[in-house]
PDB file of C-alpha atoms in Angstrom:
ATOM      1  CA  UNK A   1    -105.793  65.565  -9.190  1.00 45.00           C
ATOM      2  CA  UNK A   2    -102.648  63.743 -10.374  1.00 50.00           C
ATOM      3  CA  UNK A   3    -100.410  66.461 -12.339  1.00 55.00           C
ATOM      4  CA  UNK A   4    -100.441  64.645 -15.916  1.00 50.00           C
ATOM      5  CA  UNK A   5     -96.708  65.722 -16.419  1.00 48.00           C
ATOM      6  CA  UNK A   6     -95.843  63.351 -13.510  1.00 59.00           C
ATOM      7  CA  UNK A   7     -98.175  60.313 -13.889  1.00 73.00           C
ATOM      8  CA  UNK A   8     -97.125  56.975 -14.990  1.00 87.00           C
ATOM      9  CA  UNK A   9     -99.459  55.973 -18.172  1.00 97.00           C
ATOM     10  CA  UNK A  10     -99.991  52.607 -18.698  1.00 98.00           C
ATOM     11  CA  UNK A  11    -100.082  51.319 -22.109  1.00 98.00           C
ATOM     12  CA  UNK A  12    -100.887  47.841 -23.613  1.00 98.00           C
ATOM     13  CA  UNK A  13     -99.755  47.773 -26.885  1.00 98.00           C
ATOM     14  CA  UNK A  14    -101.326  44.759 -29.306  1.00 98.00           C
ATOM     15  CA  UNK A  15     -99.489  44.423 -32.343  1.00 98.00           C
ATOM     16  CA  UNK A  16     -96.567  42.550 -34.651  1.00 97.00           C
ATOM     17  CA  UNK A  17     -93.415  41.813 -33.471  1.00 97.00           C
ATOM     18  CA  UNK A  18     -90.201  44.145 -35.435  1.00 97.00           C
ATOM     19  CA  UNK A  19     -86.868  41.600 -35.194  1.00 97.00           C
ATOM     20  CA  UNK A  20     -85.123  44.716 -36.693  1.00 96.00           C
ATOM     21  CA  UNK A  21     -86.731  46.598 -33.673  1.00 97.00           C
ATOM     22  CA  UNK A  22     -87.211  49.742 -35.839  1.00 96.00           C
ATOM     23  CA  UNK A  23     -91.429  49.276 -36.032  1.00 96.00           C
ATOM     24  CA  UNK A  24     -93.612  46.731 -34.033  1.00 96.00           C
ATOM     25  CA  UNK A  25     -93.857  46.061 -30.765  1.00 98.00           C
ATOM     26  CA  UNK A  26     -90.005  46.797 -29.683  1.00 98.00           C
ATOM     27  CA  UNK A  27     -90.668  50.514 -31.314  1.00 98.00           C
ATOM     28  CA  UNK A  28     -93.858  51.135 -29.360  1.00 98.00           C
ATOM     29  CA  UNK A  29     -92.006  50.029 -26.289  1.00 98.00           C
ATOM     30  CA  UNK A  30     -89.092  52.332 -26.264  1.00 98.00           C
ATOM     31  CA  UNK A  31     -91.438  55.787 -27.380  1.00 98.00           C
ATOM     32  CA  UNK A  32     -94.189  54.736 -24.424  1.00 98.00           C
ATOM     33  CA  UNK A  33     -90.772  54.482 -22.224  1.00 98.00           C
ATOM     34  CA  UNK A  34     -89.167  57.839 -23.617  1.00 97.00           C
ATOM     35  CA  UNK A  35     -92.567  59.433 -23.302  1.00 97.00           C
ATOM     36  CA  UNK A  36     -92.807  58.613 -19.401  1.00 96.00           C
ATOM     37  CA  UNK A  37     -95.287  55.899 -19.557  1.00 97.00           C
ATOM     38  CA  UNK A  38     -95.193  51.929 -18.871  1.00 98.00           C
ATOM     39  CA  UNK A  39     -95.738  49.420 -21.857  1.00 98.00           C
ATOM     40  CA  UNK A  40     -96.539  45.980 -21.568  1.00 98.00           C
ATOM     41  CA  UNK A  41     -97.751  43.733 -25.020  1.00 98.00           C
ATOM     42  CA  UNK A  42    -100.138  41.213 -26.053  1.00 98.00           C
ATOM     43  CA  UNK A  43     -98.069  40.037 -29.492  1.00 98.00           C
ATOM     44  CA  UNK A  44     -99.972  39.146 -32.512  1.00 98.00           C
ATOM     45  CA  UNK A  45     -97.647  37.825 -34.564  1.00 97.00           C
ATOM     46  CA  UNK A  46     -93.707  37.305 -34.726  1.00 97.00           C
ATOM     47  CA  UNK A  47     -91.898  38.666 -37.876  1.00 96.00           C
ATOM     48  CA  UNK A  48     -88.805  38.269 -39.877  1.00 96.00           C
ATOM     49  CA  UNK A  49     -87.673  41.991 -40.486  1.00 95.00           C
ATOM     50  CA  UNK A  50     -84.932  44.543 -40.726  1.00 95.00           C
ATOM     51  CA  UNK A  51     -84.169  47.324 -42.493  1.00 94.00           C
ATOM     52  CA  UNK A  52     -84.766  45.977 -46.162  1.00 94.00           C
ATOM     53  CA  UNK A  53     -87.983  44.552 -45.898  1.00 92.00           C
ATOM     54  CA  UNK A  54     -90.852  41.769 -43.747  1.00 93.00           C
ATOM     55  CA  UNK A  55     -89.047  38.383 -45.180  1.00 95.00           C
ATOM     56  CA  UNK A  56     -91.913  36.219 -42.908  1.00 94.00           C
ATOM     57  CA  UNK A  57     -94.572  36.666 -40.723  1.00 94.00           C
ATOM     58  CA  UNK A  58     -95.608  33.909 -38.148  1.00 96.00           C
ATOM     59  CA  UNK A  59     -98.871  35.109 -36.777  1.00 96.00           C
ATOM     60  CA  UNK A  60     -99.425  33.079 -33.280  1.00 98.00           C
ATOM     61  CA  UNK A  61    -102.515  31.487 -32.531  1.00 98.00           C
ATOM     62  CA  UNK A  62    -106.006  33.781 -31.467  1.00 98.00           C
ATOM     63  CA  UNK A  63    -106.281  32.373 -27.291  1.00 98.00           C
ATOM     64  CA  UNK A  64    -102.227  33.055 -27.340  1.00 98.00           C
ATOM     65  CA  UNK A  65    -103.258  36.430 -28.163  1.00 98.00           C
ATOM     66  CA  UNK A  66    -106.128  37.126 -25.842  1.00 98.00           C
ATOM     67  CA  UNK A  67    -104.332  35.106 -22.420  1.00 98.00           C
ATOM     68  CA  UNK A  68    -101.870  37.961 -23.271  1.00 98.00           C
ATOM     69  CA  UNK A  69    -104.203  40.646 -23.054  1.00 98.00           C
ATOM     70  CA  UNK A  70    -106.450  39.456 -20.094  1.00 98.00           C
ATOM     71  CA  UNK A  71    -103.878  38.822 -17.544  1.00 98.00           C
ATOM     72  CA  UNK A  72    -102.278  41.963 -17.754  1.00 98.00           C
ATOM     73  CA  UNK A  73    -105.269  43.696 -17.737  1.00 98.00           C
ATOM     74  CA  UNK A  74    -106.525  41.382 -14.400  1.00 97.00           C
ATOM     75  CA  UNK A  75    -102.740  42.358 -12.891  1.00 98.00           C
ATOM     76  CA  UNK A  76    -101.372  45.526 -14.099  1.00 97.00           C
ATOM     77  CA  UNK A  77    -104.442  47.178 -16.209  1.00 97.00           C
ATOM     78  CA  UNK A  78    -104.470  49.956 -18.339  1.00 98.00           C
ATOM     79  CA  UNK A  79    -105.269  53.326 -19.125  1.00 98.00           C
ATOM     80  CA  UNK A  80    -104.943  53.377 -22.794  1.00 98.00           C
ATOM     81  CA  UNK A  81    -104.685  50.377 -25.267  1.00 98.00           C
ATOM     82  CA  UNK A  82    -102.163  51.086 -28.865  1.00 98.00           C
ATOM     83  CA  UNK A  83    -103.250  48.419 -31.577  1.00 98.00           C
ATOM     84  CA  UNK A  84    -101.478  47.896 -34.371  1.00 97.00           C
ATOM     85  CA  UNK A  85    -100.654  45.169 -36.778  1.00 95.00           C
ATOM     86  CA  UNK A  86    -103.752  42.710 -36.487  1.00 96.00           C
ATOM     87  CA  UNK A  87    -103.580  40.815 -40.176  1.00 91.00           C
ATOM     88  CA  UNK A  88    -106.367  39.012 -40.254  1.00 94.00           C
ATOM     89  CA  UNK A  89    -110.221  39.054 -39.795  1.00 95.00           C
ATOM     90  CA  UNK A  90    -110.081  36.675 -36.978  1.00 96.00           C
ATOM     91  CA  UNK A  91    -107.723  38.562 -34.702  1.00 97.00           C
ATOM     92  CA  UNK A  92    -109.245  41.705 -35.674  1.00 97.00           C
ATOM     93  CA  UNK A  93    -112.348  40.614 -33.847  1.00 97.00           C
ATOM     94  CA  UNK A  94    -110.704  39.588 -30.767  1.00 97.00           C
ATOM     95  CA  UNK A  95    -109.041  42.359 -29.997  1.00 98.00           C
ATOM     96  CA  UNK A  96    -111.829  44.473 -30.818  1.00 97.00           C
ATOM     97  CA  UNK A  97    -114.027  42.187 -28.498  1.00 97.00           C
ATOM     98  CA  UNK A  98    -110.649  43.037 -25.305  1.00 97.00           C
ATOM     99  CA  UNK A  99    -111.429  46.581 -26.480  1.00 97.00           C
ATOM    100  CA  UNK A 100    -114.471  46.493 -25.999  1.00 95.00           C
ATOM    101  CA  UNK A 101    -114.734  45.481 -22.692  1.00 89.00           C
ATOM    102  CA  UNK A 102    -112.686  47.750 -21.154  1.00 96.00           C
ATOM    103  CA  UNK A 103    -113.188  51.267 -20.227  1.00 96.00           C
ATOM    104  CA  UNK A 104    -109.436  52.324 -21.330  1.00 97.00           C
ATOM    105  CA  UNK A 105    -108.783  54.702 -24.506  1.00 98.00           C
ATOM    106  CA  UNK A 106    -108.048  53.079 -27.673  1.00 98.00           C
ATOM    107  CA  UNK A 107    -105.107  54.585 -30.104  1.00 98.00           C
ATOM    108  CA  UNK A 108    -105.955  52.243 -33.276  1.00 98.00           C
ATOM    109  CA  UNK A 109    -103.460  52.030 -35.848  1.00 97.00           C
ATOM    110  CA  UNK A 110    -104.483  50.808 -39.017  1.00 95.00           C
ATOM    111  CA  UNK A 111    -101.546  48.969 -40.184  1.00 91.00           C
ATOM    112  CA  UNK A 112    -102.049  47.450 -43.073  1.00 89.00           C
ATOM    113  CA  UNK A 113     -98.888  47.607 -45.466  1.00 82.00           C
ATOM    114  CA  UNK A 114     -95.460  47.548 -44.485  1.00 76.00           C
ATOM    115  CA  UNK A 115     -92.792  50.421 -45.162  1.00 70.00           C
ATOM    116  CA  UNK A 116     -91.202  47.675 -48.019  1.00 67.00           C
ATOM    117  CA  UNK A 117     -94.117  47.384 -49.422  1.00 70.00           C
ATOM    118  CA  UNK A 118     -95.634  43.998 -47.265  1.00 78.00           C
ATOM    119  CA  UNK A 119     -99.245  43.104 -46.888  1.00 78.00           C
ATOM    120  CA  UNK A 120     -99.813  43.108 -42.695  1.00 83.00           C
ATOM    121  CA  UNK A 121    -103.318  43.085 -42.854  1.00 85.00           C
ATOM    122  CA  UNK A 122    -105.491  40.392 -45.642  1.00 83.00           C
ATOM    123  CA  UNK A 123    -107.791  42.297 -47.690  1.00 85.00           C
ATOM    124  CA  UNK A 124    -110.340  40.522 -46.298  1.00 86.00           C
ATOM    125  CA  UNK A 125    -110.090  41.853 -42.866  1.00 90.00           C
ATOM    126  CA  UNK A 126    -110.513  45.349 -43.796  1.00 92.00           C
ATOM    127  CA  UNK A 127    -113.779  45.634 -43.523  1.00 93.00           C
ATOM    128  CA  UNK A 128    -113.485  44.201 -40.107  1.00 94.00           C
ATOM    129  CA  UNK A 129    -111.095  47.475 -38.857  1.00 95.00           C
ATOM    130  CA  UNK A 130    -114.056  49.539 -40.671  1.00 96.00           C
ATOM    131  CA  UNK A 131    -116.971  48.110 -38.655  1.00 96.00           C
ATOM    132  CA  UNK A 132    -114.959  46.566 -35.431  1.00 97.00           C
ATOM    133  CA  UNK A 133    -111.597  48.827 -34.458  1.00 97.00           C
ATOM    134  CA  UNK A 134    -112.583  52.433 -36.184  1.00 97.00           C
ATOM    135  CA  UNK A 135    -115.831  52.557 -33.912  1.00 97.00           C
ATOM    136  CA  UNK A 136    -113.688  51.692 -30.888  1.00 97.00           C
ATOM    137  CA  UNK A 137    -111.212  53.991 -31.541  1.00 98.00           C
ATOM    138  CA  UNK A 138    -110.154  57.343 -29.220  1.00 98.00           C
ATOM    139  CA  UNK A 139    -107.944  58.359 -31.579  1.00 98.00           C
ATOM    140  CA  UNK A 140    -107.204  56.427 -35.135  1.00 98.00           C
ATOM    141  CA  UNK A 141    -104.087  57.226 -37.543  1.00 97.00           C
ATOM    142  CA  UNK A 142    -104.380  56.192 -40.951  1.00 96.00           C
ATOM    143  CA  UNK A 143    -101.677  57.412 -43.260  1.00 92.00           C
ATOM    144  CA  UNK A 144    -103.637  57.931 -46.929  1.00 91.00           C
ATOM    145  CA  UNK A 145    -103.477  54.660 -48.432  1.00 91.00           C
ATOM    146  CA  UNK A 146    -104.998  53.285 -45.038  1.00 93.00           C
ATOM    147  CA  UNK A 147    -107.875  56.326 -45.192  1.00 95.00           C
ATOM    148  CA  UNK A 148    -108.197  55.226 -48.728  1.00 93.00           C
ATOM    149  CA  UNK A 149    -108.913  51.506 -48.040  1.00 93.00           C
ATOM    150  CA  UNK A 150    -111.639  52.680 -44.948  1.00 95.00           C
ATOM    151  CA  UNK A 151    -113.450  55.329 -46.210  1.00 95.00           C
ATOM    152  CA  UNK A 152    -112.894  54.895 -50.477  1.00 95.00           C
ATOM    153  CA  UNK A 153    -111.733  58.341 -50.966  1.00 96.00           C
ATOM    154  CA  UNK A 154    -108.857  59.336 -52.845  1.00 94.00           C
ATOM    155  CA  UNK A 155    -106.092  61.197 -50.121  1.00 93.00           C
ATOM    156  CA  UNK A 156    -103.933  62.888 -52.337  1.00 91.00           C
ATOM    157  CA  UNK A 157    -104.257  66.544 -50.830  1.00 92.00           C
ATOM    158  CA  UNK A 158    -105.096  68.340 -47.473  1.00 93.00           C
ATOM    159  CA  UNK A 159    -109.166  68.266 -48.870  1.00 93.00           C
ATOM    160  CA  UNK A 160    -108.730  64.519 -49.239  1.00 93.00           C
ATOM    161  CA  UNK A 161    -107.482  64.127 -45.952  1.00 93.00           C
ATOM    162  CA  UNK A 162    -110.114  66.397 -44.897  1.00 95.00           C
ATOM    163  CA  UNK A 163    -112.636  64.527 -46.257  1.00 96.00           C
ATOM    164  CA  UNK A 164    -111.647  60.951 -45.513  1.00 96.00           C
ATOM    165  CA  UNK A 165    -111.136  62.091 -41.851  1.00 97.00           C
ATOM    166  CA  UNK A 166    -114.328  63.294 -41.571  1.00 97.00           C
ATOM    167  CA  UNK A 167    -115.918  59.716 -43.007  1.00 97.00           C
ATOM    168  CA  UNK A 168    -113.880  58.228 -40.373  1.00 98.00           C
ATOM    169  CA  UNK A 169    -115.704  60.221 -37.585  1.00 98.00           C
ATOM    170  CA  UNK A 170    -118.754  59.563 -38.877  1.00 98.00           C
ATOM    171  CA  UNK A 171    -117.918  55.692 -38.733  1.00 97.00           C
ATOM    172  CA  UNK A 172    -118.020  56.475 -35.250  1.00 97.00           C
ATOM    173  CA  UNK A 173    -113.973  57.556 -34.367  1.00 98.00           C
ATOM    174  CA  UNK A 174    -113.823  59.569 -31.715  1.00 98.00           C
ATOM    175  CA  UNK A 175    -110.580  61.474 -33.039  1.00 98.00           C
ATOM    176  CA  UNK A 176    -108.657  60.928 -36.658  1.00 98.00           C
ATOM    177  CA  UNK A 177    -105.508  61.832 -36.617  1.00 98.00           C
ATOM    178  CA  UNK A 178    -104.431  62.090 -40.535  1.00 95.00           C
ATOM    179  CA  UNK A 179    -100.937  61.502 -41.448  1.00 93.00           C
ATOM    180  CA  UNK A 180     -99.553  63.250 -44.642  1.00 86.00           C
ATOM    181  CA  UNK A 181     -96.498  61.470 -45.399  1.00 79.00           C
ATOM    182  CA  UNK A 182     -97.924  60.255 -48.211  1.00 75.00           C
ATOM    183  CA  UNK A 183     -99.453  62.942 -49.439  1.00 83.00           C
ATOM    184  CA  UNK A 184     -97.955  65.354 -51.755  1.00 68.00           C
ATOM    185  CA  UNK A 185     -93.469  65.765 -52.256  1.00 74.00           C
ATOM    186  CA  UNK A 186     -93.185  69.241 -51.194  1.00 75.00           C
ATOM    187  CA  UNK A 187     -91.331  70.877 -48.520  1.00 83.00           C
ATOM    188  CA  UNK A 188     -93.564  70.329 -45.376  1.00 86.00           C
ATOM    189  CA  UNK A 189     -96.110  67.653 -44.225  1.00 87.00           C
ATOM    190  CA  UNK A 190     -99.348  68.521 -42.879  1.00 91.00           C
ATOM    191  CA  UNK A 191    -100.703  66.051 -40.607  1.00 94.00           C
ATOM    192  CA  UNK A 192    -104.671  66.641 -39.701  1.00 96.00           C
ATOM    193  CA  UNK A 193    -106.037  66.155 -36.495  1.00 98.00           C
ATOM    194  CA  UNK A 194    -109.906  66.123 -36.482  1.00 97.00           C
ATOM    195  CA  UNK A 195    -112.688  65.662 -33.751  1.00 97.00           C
ATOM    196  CA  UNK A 196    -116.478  66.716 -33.474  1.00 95.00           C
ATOM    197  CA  UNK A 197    -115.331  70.154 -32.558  1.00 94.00           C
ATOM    198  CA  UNK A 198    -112.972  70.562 -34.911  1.00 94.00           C
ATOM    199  CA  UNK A 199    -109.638  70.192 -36.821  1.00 95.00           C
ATOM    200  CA  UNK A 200    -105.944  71.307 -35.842  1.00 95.00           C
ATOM    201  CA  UNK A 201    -103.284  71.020 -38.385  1.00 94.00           C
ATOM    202  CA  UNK A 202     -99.412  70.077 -37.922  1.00 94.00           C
ATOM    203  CA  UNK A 203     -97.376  71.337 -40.138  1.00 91.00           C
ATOM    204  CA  UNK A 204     -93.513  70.826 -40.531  1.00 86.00           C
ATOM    205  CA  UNK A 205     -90.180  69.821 -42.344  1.00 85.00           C
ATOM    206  CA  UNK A 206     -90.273  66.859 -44.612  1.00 86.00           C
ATOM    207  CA  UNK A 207     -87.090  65.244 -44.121  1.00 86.00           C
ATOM    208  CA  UNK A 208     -84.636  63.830 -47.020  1.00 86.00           C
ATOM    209  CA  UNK A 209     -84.125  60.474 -45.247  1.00 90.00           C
ATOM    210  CA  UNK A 210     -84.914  56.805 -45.628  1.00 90.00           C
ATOM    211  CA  UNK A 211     -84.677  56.637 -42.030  1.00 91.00           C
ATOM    212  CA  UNK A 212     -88.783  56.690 -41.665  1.00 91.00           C
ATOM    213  CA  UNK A 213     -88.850  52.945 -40.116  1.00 93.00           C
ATOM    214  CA  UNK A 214     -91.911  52.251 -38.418  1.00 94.00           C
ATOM    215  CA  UNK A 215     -93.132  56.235 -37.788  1.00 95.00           C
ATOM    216  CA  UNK A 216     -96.553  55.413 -37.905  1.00 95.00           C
ATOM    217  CA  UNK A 217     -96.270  52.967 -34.738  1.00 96.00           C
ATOM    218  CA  UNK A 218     -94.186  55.198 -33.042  1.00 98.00           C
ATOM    219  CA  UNK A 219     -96.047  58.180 -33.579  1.00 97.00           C
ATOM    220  CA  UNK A 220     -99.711  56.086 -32.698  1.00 98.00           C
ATOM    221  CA  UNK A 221     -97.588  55.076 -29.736  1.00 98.00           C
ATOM    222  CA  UNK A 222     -96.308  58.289 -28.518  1.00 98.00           C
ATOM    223  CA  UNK A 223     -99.953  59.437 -28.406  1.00 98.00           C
ATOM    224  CA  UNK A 224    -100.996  56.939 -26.379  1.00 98.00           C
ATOM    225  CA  UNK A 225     -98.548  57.436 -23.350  1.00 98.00           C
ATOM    226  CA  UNK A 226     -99.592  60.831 -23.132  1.00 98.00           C
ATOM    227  CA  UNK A 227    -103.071  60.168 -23.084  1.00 98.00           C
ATOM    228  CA  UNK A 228    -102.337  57.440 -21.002  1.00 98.00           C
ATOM    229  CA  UNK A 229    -101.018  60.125 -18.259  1.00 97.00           C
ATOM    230  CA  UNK A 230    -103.926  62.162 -18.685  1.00 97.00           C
ATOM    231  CA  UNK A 231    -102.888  64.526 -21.354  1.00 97.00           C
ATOM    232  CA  UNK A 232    -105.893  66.214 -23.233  1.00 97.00           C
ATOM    233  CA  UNK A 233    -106.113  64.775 -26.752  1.00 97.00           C
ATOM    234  CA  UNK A 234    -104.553  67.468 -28.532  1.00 97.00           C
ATOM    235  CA  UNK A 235    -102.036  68.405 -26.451  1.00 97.00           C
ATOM    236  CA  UNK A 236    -100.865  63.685 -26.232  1.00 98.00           C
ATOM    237  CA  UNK A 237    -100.723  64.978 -30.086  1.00 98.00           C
ATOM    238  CA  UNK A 238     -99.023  67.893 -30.590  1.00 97.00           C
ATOM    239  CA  UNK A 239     -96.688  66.406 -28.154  1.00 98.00           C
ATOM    240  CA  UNK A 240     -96.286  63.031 -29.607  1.00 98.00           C
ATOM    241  CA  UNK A 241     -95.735  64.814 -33.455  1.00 96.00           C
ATOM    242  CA  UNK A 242     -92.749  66.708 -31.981  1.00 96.00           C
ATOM    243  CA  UNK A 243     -91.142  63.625 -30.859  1.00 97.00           C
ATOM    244  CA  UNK A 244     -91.490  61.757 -33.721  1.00 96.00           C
ATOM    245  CA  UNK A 245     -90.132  64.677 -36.349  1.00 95.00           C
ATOM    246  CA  UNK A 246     -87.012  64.902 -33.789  1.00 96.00           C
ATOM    247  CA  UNK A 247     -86.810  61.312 -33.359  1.00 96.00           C
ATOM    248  CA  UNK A 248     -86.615  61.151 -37.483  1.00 95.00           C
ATOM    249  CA  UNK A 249     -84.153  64.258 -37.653  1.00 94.00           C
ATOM    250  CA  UNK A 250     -82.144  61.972 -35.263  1.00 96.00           C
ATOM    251  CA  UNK A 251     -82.158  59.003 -36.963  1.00 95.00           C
ATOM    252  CA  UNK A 252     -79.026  56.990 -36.225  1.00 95.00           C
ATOM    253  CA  UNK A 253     -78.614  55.916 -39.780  1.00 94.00           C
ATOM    254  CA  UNK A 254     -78.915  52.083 -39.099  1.00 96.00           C
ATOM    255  CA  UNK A 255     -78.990  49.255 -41.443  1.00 96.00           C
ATOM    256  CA  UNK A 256     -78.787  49.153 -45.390  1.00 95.00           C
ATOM    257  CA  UNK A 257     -82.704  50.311 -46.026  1.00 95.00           C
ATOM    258  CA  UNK A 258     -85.483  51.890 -44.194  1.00 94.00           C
ATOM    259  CA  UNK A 259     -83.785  52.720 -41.109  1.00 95.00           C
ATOM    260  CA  UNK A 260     -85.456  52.624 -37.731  1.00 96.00           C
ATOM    261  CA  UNK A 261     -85.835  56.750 -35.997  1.00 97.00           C
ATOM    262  CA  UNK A 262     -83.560  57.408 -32.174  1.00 97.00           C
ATOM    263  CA  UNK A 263     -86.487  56.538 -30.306  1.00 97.00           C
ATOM    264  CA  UNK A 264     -84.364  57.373 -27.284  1.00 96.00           C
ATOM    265  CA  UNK A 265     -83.081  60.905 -27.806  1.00 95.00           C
ATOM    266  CA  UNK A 266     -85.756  62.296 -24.901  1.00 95.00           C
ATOM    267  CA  UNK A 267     -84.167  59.939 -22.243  1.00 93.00           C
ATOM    268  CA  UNK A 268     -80.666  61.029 -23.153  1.00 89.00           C
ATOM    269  CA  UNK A 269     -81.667  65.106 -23.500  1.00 76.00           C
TER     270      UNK A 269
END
């Protein structure tokens, strides 16, 4: 058996373009890289971004999308698929339909608002994420507002993330990995990891920075390279969590807003 520490995951990540390269598609590329797997993309839309805020999104047509998808799959394949910024019903439902026909794990990211504050996903196509991309999903990672919008309950403590976790699962989530950097201003963040066997919780430092550009695709990223190499699910996790709180602790301090994390720091270590 191949030793997971040495294999060569490959990842195809379907999601929103970041011109700022701090979230999107360029930040999934560099943490599947630093994490020792391969990316390729399927891009769902092009954005105008940086640091400050999303000042345009240019979503690109649905077969664009899919040719994307197909013909790496027919050439390269994959062993795990990261999805993140979708935005509307229609592309929800292709991708889900790719997913679906391939035997490849699925890290879903429900991206839905940007760090400025940006709609990336139309109200209207969250109920296609709840009934499409959840029940597809080896591992989903809502931060709170996203549990909130799937499930309808409140996520303002570790019970709420408990309890919205658990409603994912039984939408049919394999594994819900639930962020809590929205949840509570204290000291730490808990982050809650449930499957049907149950829960494992990662705690650590909350960090004083605005450098927190485009964590949740980095850290739904990270997971999928290492279960893209064969990692066991909790151990792609635990792994993927440390990079990401070292990657924010490293931040390079870029830009006049919500600065993008050092992706890279692994690869020079």
């Amino acid at each position: 058996m191949t030793d997971p520490s040495q294999r060569l995951g490959r990842v195809l990540i379907i999601a929103g373009s970041d011109s700022g390269g701090g979230a999107g598609i360029q930040a999934d590329i560099k943490t599947v890289t630093a994490m020792g797997g391969y990316a390729a993309t399927a891009v769902t839309a092009v954005t105008i971004q940086d640091t400050l805020g999303v000042h345009g999104v240019h979503p690109l047509p649905l077969d664009v999308i899919e040719q994307q998808a197909r013909v790496v799959l027919d050439d390269i394949g994959a062993d795990a698929f990261k999805t993140g910024m979708l935005g509307t019903v229609e592309v929800v439902e292709r991708v889900a339909a790719i997913l679906a026909g391939h035997p490849a794990a699925a890290v879903v990211d429900p991206v839905m608002i940007a760090k400025g504050g940006h709609p990336l996903l139309a109200e209207a196509a969250v109920g296609a994420v709840r009934s499409l991309m959840v029940p597809r999903a080896t591992l989903l990672t809502p931060n709170a507002p996203e549990a909130e919008a799937l499930t309808g309950i409140p996520v303002a403590d570790l019970d709420g993330q408990r309890r919205a976790g658990e409603a994912l699962l039984a939408l049919g989530a394999r594994a819900v990995l639930m962020k809590g950097g929205h949840v509570g201003e204290g000291p730490t963040v808990t982050d809650l990891l449930l499957t049907p066997s149950g829960e494992t919780l990662l705690e650590g430092e909350r960090f004083d920075t605005t450098s927190t550009h485009g964590t949740g695709c980095t850290l739904a990223s990270a997971c999928a390279a290492g279960i893209a190499r064969g990692q066991p699910l909790e151990v792609a996790v635990a792994e993927a969590w440390a990079y990401v709180a070292e990657a924010i602790r490293r931040a390079p301090g870029l830009g006049h807003g919500h600065g993008p994390l050092d992706h890279g720091w692994r690869l020079r270590r």
